[in-house]
PDB file of C-alpha atoms in Angstrom:
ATOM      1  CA  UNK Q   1      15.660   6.968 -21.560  1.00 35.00           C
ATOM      2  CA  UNK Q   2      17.778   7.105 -24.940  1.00 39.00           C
ATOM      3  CA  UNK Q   3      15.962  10.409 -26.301  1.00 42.00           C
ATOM      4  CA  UNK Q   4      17.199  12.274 -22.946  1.00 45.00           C
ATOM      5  CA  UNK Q   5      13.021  12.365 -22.195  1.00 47.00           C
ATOM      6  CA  UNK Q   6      11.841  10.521 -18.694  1.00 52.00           C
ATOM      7  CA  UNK Q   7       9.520   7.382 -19.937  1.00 57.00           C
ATOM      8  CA  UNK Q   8       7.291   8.614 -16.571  1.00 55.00           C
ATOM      9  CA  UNK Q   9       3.819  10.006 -16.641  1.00 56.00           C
ATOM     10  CA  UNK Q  10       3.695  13.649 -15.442  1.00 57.00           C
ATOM     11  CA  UNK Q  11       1.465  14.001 -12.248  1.00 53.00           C
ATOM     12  CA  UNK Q  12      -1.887  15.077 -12.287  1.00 55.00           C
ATOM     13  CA  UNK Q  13      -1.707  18.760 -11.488  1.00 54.00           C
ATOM     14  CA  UNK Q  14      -5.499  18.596  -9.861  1.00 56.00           C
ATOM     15  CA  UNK Q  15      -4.132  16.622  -6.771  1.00 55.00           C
ATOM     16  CA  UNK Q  16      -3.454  18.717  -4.122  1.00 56.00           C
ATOM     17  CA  UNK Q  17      -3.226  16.126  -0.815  1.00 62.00           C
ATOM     18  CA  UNK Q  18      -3.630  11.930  -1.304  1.00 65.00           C
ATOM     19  CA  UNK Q  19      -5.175  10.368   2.141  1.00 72.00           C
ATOM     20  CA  UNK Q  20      -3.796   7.071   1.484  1.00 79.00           C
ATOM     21  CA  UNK Q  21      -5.264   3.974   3.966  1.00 86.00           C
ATOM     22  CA  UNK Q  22      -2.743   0.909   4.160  1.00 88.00           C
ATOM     23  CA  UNK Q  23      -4.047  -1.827   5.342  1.00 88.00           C
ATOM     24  CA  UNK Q  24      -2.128  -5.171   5.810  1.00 88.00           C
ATOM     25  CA  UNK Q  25      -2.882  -8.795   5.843  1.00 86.00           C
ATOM     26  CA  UNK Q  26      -1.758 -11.736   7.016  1.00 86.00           C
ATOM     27  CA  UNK Q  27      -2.974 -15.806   6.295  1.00 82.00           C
ATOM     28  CA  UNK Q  28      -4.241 -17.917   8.827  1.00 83.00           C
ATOM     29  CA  UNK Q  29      -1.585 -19.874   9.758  1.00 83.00           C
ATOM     30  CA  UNK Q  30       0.331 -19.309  13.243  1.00 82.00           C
ATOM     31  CA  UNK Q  31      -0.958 -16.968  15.858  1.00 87.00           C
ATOM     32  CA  UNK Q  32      -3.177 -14.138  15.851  1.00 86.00           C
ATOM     33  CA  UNK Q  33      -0.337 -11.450  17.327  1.00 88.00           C
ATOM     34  CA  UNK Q  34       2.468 -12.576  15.376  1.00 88.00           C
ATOM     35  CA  UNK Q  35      -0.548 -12.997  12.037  1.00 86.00           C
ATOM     36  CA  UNK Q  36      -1.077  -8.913  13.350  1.00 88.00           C
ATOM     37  CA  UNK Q  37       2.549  -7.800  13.370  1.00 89.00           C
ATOM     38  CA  UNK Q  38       2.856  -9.315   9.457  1.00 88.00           C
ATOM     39  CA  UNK Q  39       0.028  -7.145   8.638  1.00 87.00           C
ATOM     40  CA  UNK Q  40       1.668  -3.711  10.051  1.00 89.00           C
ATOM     41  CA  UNK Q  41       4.887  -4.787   8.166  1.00 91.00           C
ATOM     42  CA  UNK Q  42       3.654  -5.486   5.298  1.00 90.00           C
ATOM     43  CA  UNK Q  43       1.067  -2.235   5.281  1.00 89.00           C
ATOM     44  CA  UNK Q  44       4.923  -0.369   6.260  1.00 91.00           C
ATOM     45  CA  UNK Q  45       6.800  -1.846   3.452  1.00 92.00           C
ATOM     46  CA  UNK Q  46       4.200  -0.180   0.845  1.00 90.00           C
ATOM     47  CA  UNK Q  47       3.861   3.299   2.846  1.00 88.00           C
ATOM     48  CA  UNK Q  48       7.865   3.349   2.236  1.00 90.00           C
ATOM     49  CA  UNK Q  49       7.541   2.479  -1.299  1.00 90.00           C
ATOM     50  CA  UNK Q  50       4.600   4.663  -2.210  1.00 86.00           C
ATOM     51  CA  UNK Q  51       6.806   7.481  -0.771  1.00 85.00           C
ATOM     52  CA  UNK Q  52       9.608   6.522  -2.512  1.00 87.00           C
ATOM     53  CA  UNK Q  53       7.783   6.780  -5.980  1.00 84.00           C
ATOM     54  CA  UNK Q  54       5.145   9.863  -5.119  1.00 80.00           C
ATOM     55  CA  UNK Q  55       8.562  11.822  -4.016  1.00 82.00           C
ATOM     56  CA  UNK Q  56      10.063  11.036  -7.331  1.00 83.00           C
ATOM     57  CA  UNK Q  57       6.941  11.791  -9.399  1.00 79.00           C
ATOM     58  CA  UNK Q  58       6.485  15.069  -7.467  1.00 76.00           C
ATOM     59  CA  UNK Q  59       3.077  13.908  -5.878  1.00 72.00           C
ATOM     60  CA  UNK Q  60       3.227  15.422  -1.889  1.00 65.00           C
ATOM     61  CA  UNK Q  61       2.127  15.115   0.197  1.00 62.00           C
ATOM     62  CA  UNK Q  62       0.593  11.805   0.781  1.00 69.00           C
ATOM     63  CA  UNK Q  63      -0.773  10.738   4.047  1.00 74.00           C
ATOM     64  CA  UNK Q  64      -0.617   7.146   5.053  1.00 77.00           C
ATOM     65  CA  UNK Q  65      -2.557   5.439   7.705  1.00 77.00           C
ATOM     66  CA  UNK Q  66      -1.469   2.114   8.828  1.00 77.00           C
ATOM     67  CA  UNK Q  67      -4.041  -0.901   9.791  1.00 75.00           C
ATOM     68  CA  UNK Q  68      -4.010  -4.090  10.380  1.00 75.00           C
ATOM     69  CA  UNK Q  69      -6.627  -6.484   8.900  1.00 77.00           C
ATOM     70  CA  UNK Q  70      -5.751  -9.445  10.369  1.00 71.00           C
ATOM     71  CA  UNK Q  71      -5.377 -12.866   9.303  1.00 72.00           C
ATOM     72  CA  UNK Q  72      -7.667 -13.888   6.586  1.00 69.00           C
ATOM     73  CA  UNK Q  73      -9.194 -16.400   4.019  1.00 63.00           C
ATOM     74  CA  UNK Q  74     -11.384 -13.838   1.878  1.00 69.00           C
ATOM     75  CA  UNK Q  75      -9.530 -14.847  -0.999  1.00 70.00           C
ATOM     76  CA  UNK Q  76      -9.607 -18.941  -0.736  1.00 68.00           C
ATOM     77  CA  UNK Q  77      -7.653 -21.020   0.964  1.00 69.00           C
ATOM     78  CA  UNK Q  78      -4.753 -19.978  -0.608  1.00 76.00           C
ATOM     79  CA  UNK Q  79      -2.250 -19.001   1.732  1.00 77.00           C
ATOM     80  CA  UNK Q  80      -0.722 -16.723  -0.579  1.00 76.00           C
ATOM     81  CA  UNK Q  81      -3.307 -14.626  -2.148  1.00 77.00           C
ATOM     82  CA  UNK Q  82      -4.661 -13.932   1.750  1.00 78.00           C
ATOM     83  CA  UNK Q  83      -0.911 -12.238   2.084  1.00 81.00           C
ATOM     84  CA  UNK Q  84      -1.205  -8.437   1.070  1.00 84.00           C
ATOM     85  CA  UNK Q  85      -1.736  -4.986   1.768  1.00 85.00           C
ATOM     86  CA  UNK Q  86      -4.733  -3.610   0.162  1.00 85.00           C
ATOM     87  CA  UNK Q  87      -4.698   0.532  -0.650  1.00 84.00           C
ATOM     88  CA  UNK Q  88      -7.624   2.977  -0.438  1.00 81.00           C
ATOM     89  CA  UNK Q  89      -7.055   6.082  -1.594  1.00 74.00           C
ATOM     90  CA  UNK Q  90      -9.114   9.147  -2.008  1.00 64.00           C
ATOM     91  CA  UNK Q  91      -8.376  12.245  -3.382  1.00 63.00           C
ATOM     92  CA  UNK Q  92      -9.157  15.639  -1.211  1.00 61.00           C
ATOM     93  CA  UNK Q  93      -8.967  19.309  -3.007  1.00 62.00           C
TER      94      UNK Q  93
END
């Protein structure tokens, strides 16, 4: 930042261990092992960036558990908003 001061949040002091759950999702559309395979990639591609960040905040450790939900249509028929990776988190002390 331009006053020499980082614009980031400190982290709470009170957490002590994150159990992070990643789980990834895929639309309907093509087959049901390749629609599985999007979901652990995609659930992967947030684990690395949530380590990226909690590393740079100071936040570790964080354990992530990977899981695959599957193709979906909670969310409509939208193909798009079925794509994600949802994250659970609670907080152990």
């Amino acid at each position: 930042s331009l006053t020499g001061h980082s614009s980031r949040p400190s982290p709470p002091t009170e957490i002590r261990r994150a159990a992070l759950p990643l789980t990834g999702y895929a639309d309907v559309r093509s087959t049901l092992g390749h629609n599985l395979i999007l979901g652990q990639n995609r659930a992967g591609a947030v684990e690395r960036y949530l380590s990226i960040v909690a590393k740079e905040l100071g936040i570790t450790p964080f354990t992530f558990t990977k899981h695959d939900g599957g193709p979906t249509t909670k969310f409509g028929r939208s193909y798009f908003t079925n794509r994600r990776t949802v994250v659970t988190y609670t907080v152990v002390q």
